[in-house]
mmCIF file of N, CA and C in Angstrom:
data_model
loop_
_atom_site.group_PDB
_atom_site.id
_atom_site.type_symbol
_atom_site.label_atom_id
_atom_site.label_comp_id
_atom_site.label_asym_id
_atom_site.label_seq_id
_atom_site.Cartn_x
_atom_site.Cartn_y
_atom_site.Cartn_z
ATOM 1 N N MET A 8 -8.769 -122.867 101.300
ATOM 2 C CA MET A 8 -7.367 -122.881 101.699
ATOM 3 C C MET A 8 -6.688 -124.128 101.141
ATOM 4 N N ASN A 9 -5.560 -123.948 100.508
ATOM 5 C CA ASN A 9 -4.802 -125.063 99.954
ATOM 6 C C ASN A 9 -4.056 -125.807 101.053
ATOM 7 N N GLU A 10 -3.954 -127.098 100.888
ATOM 8 C CA GLU A 10 -3.184 -127.893 101.837
ATOM 9 C C GLU A 10 -1.699 -127.679 101.595
ATOM 10 N N ASP A 11 -0.923 -127.846 102.679
ATOM 11 C CA ASP A 11 0.528 -127.751 102.565
ATOM 12 C C ASP A 11 1.065 -128.902 101.728
ATOM 13 N N LEU A 12 2.199 -128.661 101.098
ATOM 14 C CA LEU A 12 2.913 -129.701 100.361
ATOM 15 C C LEU A 12 3.967 -130.268 101.310
ATOM 16 N N ILE A 13 3.963 -131.564 101.508
ATOM 17 C CA ILE A 13 4.816 -132.205 102.506
ATOM 18 C C ILE A 13 5.866 -133.068 101.820
ATOM 19 N N ILE A 14 7.118 -132.876 102.243
ATOM 20 C CA ILE A 14 8.196 -133.788 101.857
ATOM 21 C C ILE A 14 8.739 -134.387 103.148
ATOM 22 N N ASP A 15 8.652 -135.690 103.274
ATOM 23 C CA ASP A 15 9.193 -136.409 104.426
ATOM 24 C C ASP A 15 10.655 -136.725 104.108
ATOM 25 N N CYS A 16 11.564 -135.981 104.707
ATOM 26 C CA CYS A 16 12.986 -136.111 104.381
ATOM 27 C C CYS A 16 13.578 -137.451 104.809
ATOM 28 N N ARG A 17 12.859 -138.215 105.614
ATOM 29 C CA ARG A 17 13.352 -139.555 105.973
ATOM 30 C C ARG A 17 13.348 -140.476 104.759
ATOM 31 N N THR A 18 12.551 -140.156 103.750
ATOM 32 C CA THR A 18 12.477 -141.004 102.557
ATOM 33 C C THR A 18 13.493 -140.603 101.497
ATOM 34 N N VAL A 19 14.191 -139.507 101.707
ATOM 35 C CA VAL A 19 15.152 -138.990 100.734
ATOM 36 C C VAL A 19 16.519 -139.614 101.000
ATOM 37 N N LYS A 20 17.110 -140.187 99.965
ATOM 38 C CA LYS A 20 18.398 -140.877 100.120
ATOM 39 C C LYS A 20 19.555 -140.180 99.406
ATOM 40 N N SER A 21 19.253 -139.133 98.638
ATOM 41 C CA SER A 21 20.294 -138.433 97.880
ATOM 42 C C SER A 21 19.783 -137.056 97.474
ATOM 43 N N ARG A 22 20.661 -136.244 96.927
ATOM 44 C CA ARG A 22 20.263 -134.933 96.407
ATOM 45 C C ARG A 22 19.236 -135.089 95.284
ATOM 46 N N ASP A 23 19.516 -135.992 94.365
ATOM 47 C CA ASP A 23 18.556 -136.234 93.287
ATOM 48 C C ASP A 23 17.221 -136.709 93.847
ATOM 49 N N GLY A 24 17.284 -137.501 94.909
ATOM 50 C CA GLY A 24 16.073 -137.980 95.554
ATOM 51 C C GLY A 24 15.256 -136.842 96.154
ATOM 52 N N PHE A 25 15.949 -135.835 96.702
ATOM 53 C CA PHE A 25 15.224 -134.678 97.232
ATOM 54 C C PHE A 25 14.488 -133.956 96.115
ATOM 55 N N TRP A 26 15.186 -133.713 95.007
ATOM 56 C CA TRP A 26 14.543 -132.979 93.913
ATOM 57 C C TRP A 26 13.400 -133.782 93.318
ATOM 58 N N ALA A 27 13.547 -135.095 93.255
ATOM 59 C CA ALA A 27 12.444 -135.940 92.779
ATOM 60 C C ALA A 27 11.245 -135.827 93.715
ATOM 61 N N ALA A 28 11.503 -135.785 95.021
ATOM 62 C CA ALA A 28 10.415 -135.649 95.997
ATOM 63 C C ALA A 28 9.732 -134.287 95.853
ATOM 64 N N TYR A 29 10.515 -133.232 95.619
ATOM 65 C CA TYR A 29 9.931 -131.904 95.436
ATOM 66 C C TYR A 29 9.043 -131.880 94.186
ATOM 67 N N VAL A 30 9.568 -132.384 93.094
ATOM 68 C CA VAL A 30 8.822 -132.387 91.839
ATOM 69 C C VAL A 30 7.545 -133.220 91.968
ATOM 70 N N ALA A 31 7.587 -134.255 92.787
ATOM 71 C CA ALA A 31 6.415 -135.113 92.954
ATOM 72 C C ALA A 31 5.261 -134.413 93.677
ATOM 73 N N VAL A 32 5.557 -133.398 94.490
ATOM 74 C CA VAL A 32 4.489 -132.748 95.265
ATOM 75 C C VAL A 32 3.982 -131.447 94.652
ATOM 76 N N ILE A 33 4.726 -130.864 93.726
ATOM 77 C CA ILE A 33 4.281 -129.600 93.129
ATOM 78 C C ILE A 33 3.365 -129.880 91.931
ATOM 79 N N PRO A 34 2.611 -128.879 91.507
ATOM 80 C CA PRO A 34 1.765 -129.071 90.319
ATOM 81 C C PRO A 34 2.612 -129.505 89.118
ATOM 82 N N GLN A 35 2.155 -130.514 88.421
ATOM 83 C CA GLN A 35 2.950 -131.100 87.342
ATOM 84 C C GLN A 35 3.230 -130.146 86.190
ATOM 85 N N ASP A 36 2.336 -129.212 85.908
ATOM 86 C CA ASP A 36 2.615 -128.240 84.846
ATOM 87 C C ASP A 36 3.769 -127.332 85.249
ATOM 88 N N SER A 37 3.959 -127.125 86.546
ATOM 89 C CA SER A 37 5.061 -126.304 87.039
ATOM 90 C C SER A 37 6.359 -127.110 87.123
ATOM 91 N N ALA A 38 6.251 -128.412 87.279
ATOM 92 C CA ALA A 38 7.421 -129.274 87.456
ATOM 93 C C ALA A 38 8.183 -129.510 86.156
ATOM 94 N N ARG A 39 7.480 -129.419 85.047
ATOM 95 C CA ARG A 39 8.063 -129.789 83.758
ATOM 96 C C ARG A 39 9.397 -129.096 83.470
ATOM 97 N N ASP A 40 9.499 -127.806 83.701
ATOM 98 C CA ASP A 40 10.706 -127.049 83.363
ATOM 99 C C ASP A 40 11.549 -126.677 84.578
ATOM 100 N N PHE A 41 11.249 -127.278 85.730
ATOM 101 C CA PHE A 41 11.980 -126.964 86.956
ATOM 102 C C PHE A 41 13.408 -127.495 86.875
ATOM 103 N N GLY A 42 14.382 -126.665 87.275
ATOM 104 C CA GLY A 42 15.793 -126.978 87.117
ATOM 105 C C GLY A 42 16.414 -127.913 88.138
ATOM 106 N N ARG A 43 15.712 -128.260 89.206
ATOM 107 C CA ARG A 43 16.203 -129.212 90.206
ATOM 108 C C ARG A 43 17.535 -128.807 90.824
ATOM 109 N N ASN A 44 17.603 -127.558 91.272
ATOM 110 C CA ASN A 44 18.761 -127.078 92.022
ATOM 111 C C ASN A 44 18.301 -125.908 92.895
ATOM 112 N N LEU A 45 19.184 -125.453 93.773
ATOM 113 C CA LEU A 45 18.805 -124.398 94.724
ATOM 114 C C LEU A 45 18.453 -123.087 94.037
ATOM 115 N N ASP A 46 19.185 -122.731 92.991
ATOM 116 C CA ASP A 46 18.862 -121.490 92.264
ATOM 117 C C ASP A 46 17.469 -121.576 91.640
ATOM 118 N N ALA A 47 17.149 -122.721 91.074
ATOM 119 C CA ALA A 47 15.819 -122.906 90.472
ATOM 120 C C ALA A 47 14.736 -122.866 91.547
ATOM 121 N N LEU A 48 15.022 -123.437 92.717
ATOM 122 C CA LEU A 48 14.041 -123.397 93.805
ATOM 123 C C LEU A 48 13.797 -121.959 94.248
ATOM 124 N N TRP A 49 14.868 -121.190 94.382
ATOM 125 C CA TRP A 49 14.708 -119.782 94.756
ATOM 126 C C TRP A 49 13.846 -119.055 93.726
ATOM 127 N N ASP A 50 14.156 -119.262 92.447
ATOM 128 C CA ASP A 50 13.374 -118.612 91.388
ATOM 129 C C ASP A 50 11.908 -119.031 91.443
ATOM 130 N N ALA A 51 11.659 -120.296 91.765
ATOM 131 C CA ALA A 51 10.290 -120.796 91.841
ATOM 132 C C ALA A 51 9.539 -120.172 93.017
ATOM 133 N N LEU A 52 10.164 -120.177 94.179
ATOM 134 C CA LEU A 52 9.475 -119.712 95.377
ATOM 135 C C LEU A 52 9.384 -118.194 95.456
ATOM 136 N N ASP A 53 10.437 -117.509 95.073
ATOM 137 C CA ASP A 53 10.450 -116.057 95.188
ATOM 138 C C ASP A 53 9.820 -115.362 93.985
ATOM 139 N N GLY A 54 9.961 -115.977 92.815
ATOM 140 C CA GLY A 54 9.504 -115.290 91.608
ATOM 141 C C GLY A 54 8.413 -115.986 90.821
ATOM 142 N N GLY A 55 7.965 -117.155 91.298
ATOM 143 C CA GLY A 55 6.899 -117.854 90.588
ATOM 144 C C GLY A 55 7.342 -118.547 89.321
ATOM 145 N N GLY A 56 8.646 -118.847 89.219
ATOM 146 C CA GLY A 56 9.156 -119.524 88.031
ATOM 147 C C GLY A 56 8.796 -120.996 88.008
ATOM 148 N N PRO A 57 9.355 -121.742 87.041
ATOM 149 C CA PRO A 57 9.094 -123.179 86.992
ATOM 150 C C PRO A 57 9.397 -123.827 88.349
ATOM 151 N N GLY A 58 8.513 -124.684 88.781
ATOM 152 C CA GLY A 58 8.658 -125.310 90.094
ATOM 153 C C GLY A 58 7.872 -124.611 91.183
ATOM 154 N N TRP A 59 7.131 -123.552 90.809
ATOM 155 C CA TRP A 59 6.334 -122.809 91.792
ATOM 156 C C TRP A 59 5.263 -123.725 92.369
ATOM 157 N N PRO A 60 5.165 -123.787 93.697
ATOM 158 C CA PRO A 60 4.195 -124.691 94.307
ATOM 159 C C PRO A 60 2.781 -124.125 94.389
ATOM 160 N N GLY A 61 2.563 -122.993 93.784
ATOM 161 C CA GLY A 61 1.279 -122.321 93.957
ATOM 162 C C GLY A 61 1.305 -121.593 95.292
ATOM 163 N N GLU A 62 0.175 -121.182 95.738
ATOM 164 C CA GLU A 62 0.111 -120.447 97.004
ATOM 165 C C GLU A 62 -0.002 -121.429 98.162
ATOM 166 N N ARG A 63 1.002 -122.280 98.254
ATOM 167 C CA ARG A 63 1.005 -123.332 99.262
ATOM 168 C C ARG A 63 2.332 -123.330 99.994
ATOM 169 N N THR A 64 2.296 -123.714 101.237
ATOM 170 C CA THR A 64 3.503 -123.859 102.031
ATOM 171 C C THR A 64 4.135 -125.211 101.733
ATOM 172 N N VAL A 65 5.447 -125.212 101.549
ATOM 173 C CA VAL A 65 6.196 -126.455 101.378
ATOM 174 C C VAL A 65 6.825 -126.777 102.729
ATOM 175 N N ARG A 66 6.483 -127.927 103.287
ATOM 176 C CA ARG A 66 7.005 -128.353 104.588
ATOM 177 C C ARG A 66 7.995 -129.493 104.395
ATOM 178 N N LEU A 67 9.210 -129.272 104.879
ATOM 179 C CA LEU A 67 10.244 -130.297 104.843
ATOM 180 C C LEU A 67 10.285 -130.940 106.218
ATOM 181 N N GLN A 68 9.596 -132.062 106.357
ATOM 182 C CA GLN A 68 9.494 -132.727 107.651
ATOM 183 C C GLN A 68 10.679 -133.656 107.870
ATOM 184 N N HIS A 69 11.058 -133.814 109.141
ATOM 185 C CA HIS A 69 12.186 -134.674 109.534
ATOM 186 C C HIS A 69 13.461 -134.241 108.793
ATOM 187 N N PHE A 70 13.692 -132.935 108.791
ATOM 188 C CA PHE A 70 14.778 -132.333 108.018
ATOM 189 C C PHE A 70 16.154 -132.814 108.465
ATOM 190 N N ALA A 71 16.289 -133.198 109.717
ATOM 191 C CA ALA A 71 17.579 -133.690 110.210
ATOM 192 C C ALA A 71 18.073 -134.871 109.380
ATOM 193 N N ALA A 72 17.157 -135.677 108.863
ATOM 194 C CA ALA A 72 17.546 -136.814 108.023
ATOM 195 C C ALA A 72 18.229 -136.338 106.741
ATOM 196 N N LEU A 73 17.714 -135.277 106.146
ATOM 197 C CA LEU A 73 18.337 -134.720 104.944
ATOM 198 C C LEU A 73 19.678 -134.086 105.283
ATOM 199 N N ARG A 74 19.739 -133.396 106.403
ATOM 200 C CA ARG A 74 20.982 -132.756 106.833
ATOM 201 C C ARG A 74 22.102 -133.793 106.975
ATOM 202 N N ARG A 75 21.760 -134.985 107.439
ATOM 203 C CA ARG A 75 22.769 -136.048 107.613
ATOM 204 C C ARG A 75 23.317 -136.558 106.285
ATOM 205 N N ILE A 76 22.497 -136.557 105.241
ATOM 206 C CA ILE A 76 22.987 -137.119 103.976
ATOM 207 C C ILE A 76 23.565 -136.077 103.017
ATOM 208 N N ASP A 77 23.170 -134.802 103.178
ATOM 209 C CA ASP A 77 23.683 -133.762 102.271
ATOM 210 C C ASP A 77 23.663 -132.402 102.980
ATOM 211 N N ARG A 78 24.732 -132.119 103.691
ATOM 212 C CA ARG A 78 24.810 -130.864 104.458
ATOM 213 C C ARG A 78 24.758 -129.630 103.571
ATOM 214 N N GLN A 79 25.358 -129.699 102.405
ATOM 215 C CA GLN A 79 25.375 -128.538 101.508
ATOM 216 C C GLN A 79 23.957 -128.208 101.027
ATOM 217 N N LEU A 80 23.223 -129.210 100.596
ATOM 218 C CA LEU A 80 21.844 -128.999 100.177
ATOM 219 C C LEU A 80 21.010 -128.486 101.349
ATOM 220 N N ALA A 81 21.175 -129.102 102.514
ATOM 221 C CA ALA A 81 20.416 -128.692 103.696
ATOM 222 C C ALA A 81 20.693 -127.232 104.046
ATOM 223 N N SER A 82 21.937 -126.826 104.002
ATOM 224 C CA SER A 82 22.296 -125.435 104.303
ATOM 225 C C SER A 82 21.654 -124.473 103.309
ATOM 226 N N GLY A 83 21.659 -124.841 102.038
ATOM 227 C CA GLY A 83 21.035 -123.998 101.030
ATOM 228 C C GLY A 83 19.537 -123.875 101.235
ATOM 229 N N LEU A 84 18.887 -124.975 101.591
ATOM 230 C CA LEU A 84 17.444 -124.945 101.855
ATOM 231 C C LEU A 84 17.135 -124.102 103.083
ATOM 232 N N GLU A 85 17.977 -124.209 104.104
ATOM 233 C CA GLU A 85 17.781 -123.395 105.309
ATOM 234 C C GLU A 85 17.922 -121.911 104.985
ATOM 235 N N ALA A 86 18.876 -121.560 104.133
ATOM 236 C CA ALA A 86 19.063 -120.157 103.746
ATOM 237 C C ALA A 86 17.849 -119.643 102.977
ATOM 238 N N ILE A 87 17.318 -120.450 102.071
ATOM 239 C CA ILE A 87 16.130 -120.037 101.319
ATOM 240 C C ILE A 87 14.941 -119.871 102.259
ATOM 241 N N ALA A 88 14.756 -120.815 103.173
ATOM 242 C CA ALA A 88 13.642 -120.730 104.121
ATOM 243 C C ALA A 88 13.739 -119.460 104.960
ATOM 244 N N ALA A 89 14.941 -119.135 105.407
ATOM 245 C CA ALA A 89 15.130 -117.936 106.225
ATOM 246 C C ALA A 89 14.834 -116.675 105.414
ATOM 247 N N GLU A 90 15.283 -116.639 104.184
ATOM 248 C CA GLU A 90 15.042 -115.473 103.325
ATOM 249 C C GLU A 90 13.553 -115.292 103.042
ATOM 250 N N LEU A 91 12.862 -116.384 102.782
ATOM 251 C CA LEU A 91 11.437 -116.307 102.474
ATOM 252 C C LEU A 91 10.591 -115.978 103.699
ATOM 253 N N ALA A 92 11.113 -116.247 104.881
ATOM 254 C CA ALA A 92 10.347 -116.015 106.107
ATOM 255 C C ALA A 92 9.941 -114.551 106.251
ATOM 256 N N GLY A 93 10.687 -113.651 105.663
ATOM 257 C CA GLY A 93 10.369 -112.237 105.755
ATOM 258 C C GLY A 93 9.451 -111.734 104.659
ATOM 259 N N SER A 94 9.013 -112.608 103.772
ATOM 260 C CA SER A 94 8.187 -112.194 102.643
ATOM 261 C C SER A 94 6.751 -112.659 102.825
ATOM 262 N N SER A 95 5.835 -111.759 102.623
ATOM 263 C CA SER A 95 4.423 -112.152 102.682
ATOM 264 C C SER A 95 3.895 -112.529 101.296
ATOM 265 N N LEU A 96 4.693 -112.311 100.276
ATOM 266 C CA LEU A 96 4.244 -112.565 98.915
ATOM 267 C C LEU A 96 4.604 -113.953 98.394
ATOM 268 N N ALA A 97 5.723 -114.492 98.872
ATOM 269 C CA ALA A 97 6.206 -115.789 98.377
ATOM 270 C C ALA A 97 5.640 -116.931 99.211
ATOM 271 N N PRO A 98 5.496 -118.103 98.593
ATOM 272 C CA PRO A 98 5.104 -119.269 99.390
ATOM 273 C C PRO A 98 6.176 -119.542 100.437
ATOM 274 N N ALA A 99 5.786 -120.144 101.543
ATOM 275 C CA ALA A 99 6.728 -120.429 102.621
ATOM 276 C C ALA A 99 7.420 -121.773 102.378
ATOM 277 N N LEU A 100 8.662 -121.827 102.803
ATOM 278 C CA LEU A 100 9.408 -123.079 102.885
ATOM 279 C C LEU A 100 9.681 -123.278 104.357
ATOM 280 N N VAL A 101 9.087 -124.292 104.948
ATOM 281 C CA VAL A 101 9.168 -124.508 106.397
ATOM 282 C C VAL A 101 9.972 -125.756 106.668
ATOM 283 N N ILE A 102 10.962 -125.607 107.530
ATOM 284 C CA ILE A 102 11.824 -126.721 107.907
ATOM 285 C C ILE A 102 11.402 -127.219 109.278
ATOM 286 N N GLU A 103 11.131 -128.506 109.341
ATOM 287 C CA GLU A 103 10.703 -129.124 110.590
ATOM 288 C C GLU A 103 11.615 -130.287 110.914
ATOM 289 N N ASP A 104 12.335 -130.176 112.037
ATOM 290 C CA ASP A 104 13.181 -131.303 112.459
ATOM 291 C C ASP A 104 12.318 -132.273 113.181
#
């Protein structure tokens, strides 16, 4: 069983910082062509495109911290997490406040 990929949102200070944190935890061969935006994340998680974390759950811990600095990004991540929650084929994106 693969370990979950953890992003501690308390360490994220900007939108670019979030994408840097995501790229830092995913397999580096997958990170190379990742687009660093919500559409690219959806493509990665739902379709296995660049940025795919493998068959691992991505956990966004202390998500309230990210919500405080970028509500638009947080809302988009919440929408992706909700959409993926109904899929047994895609890796999970789990939001933890």
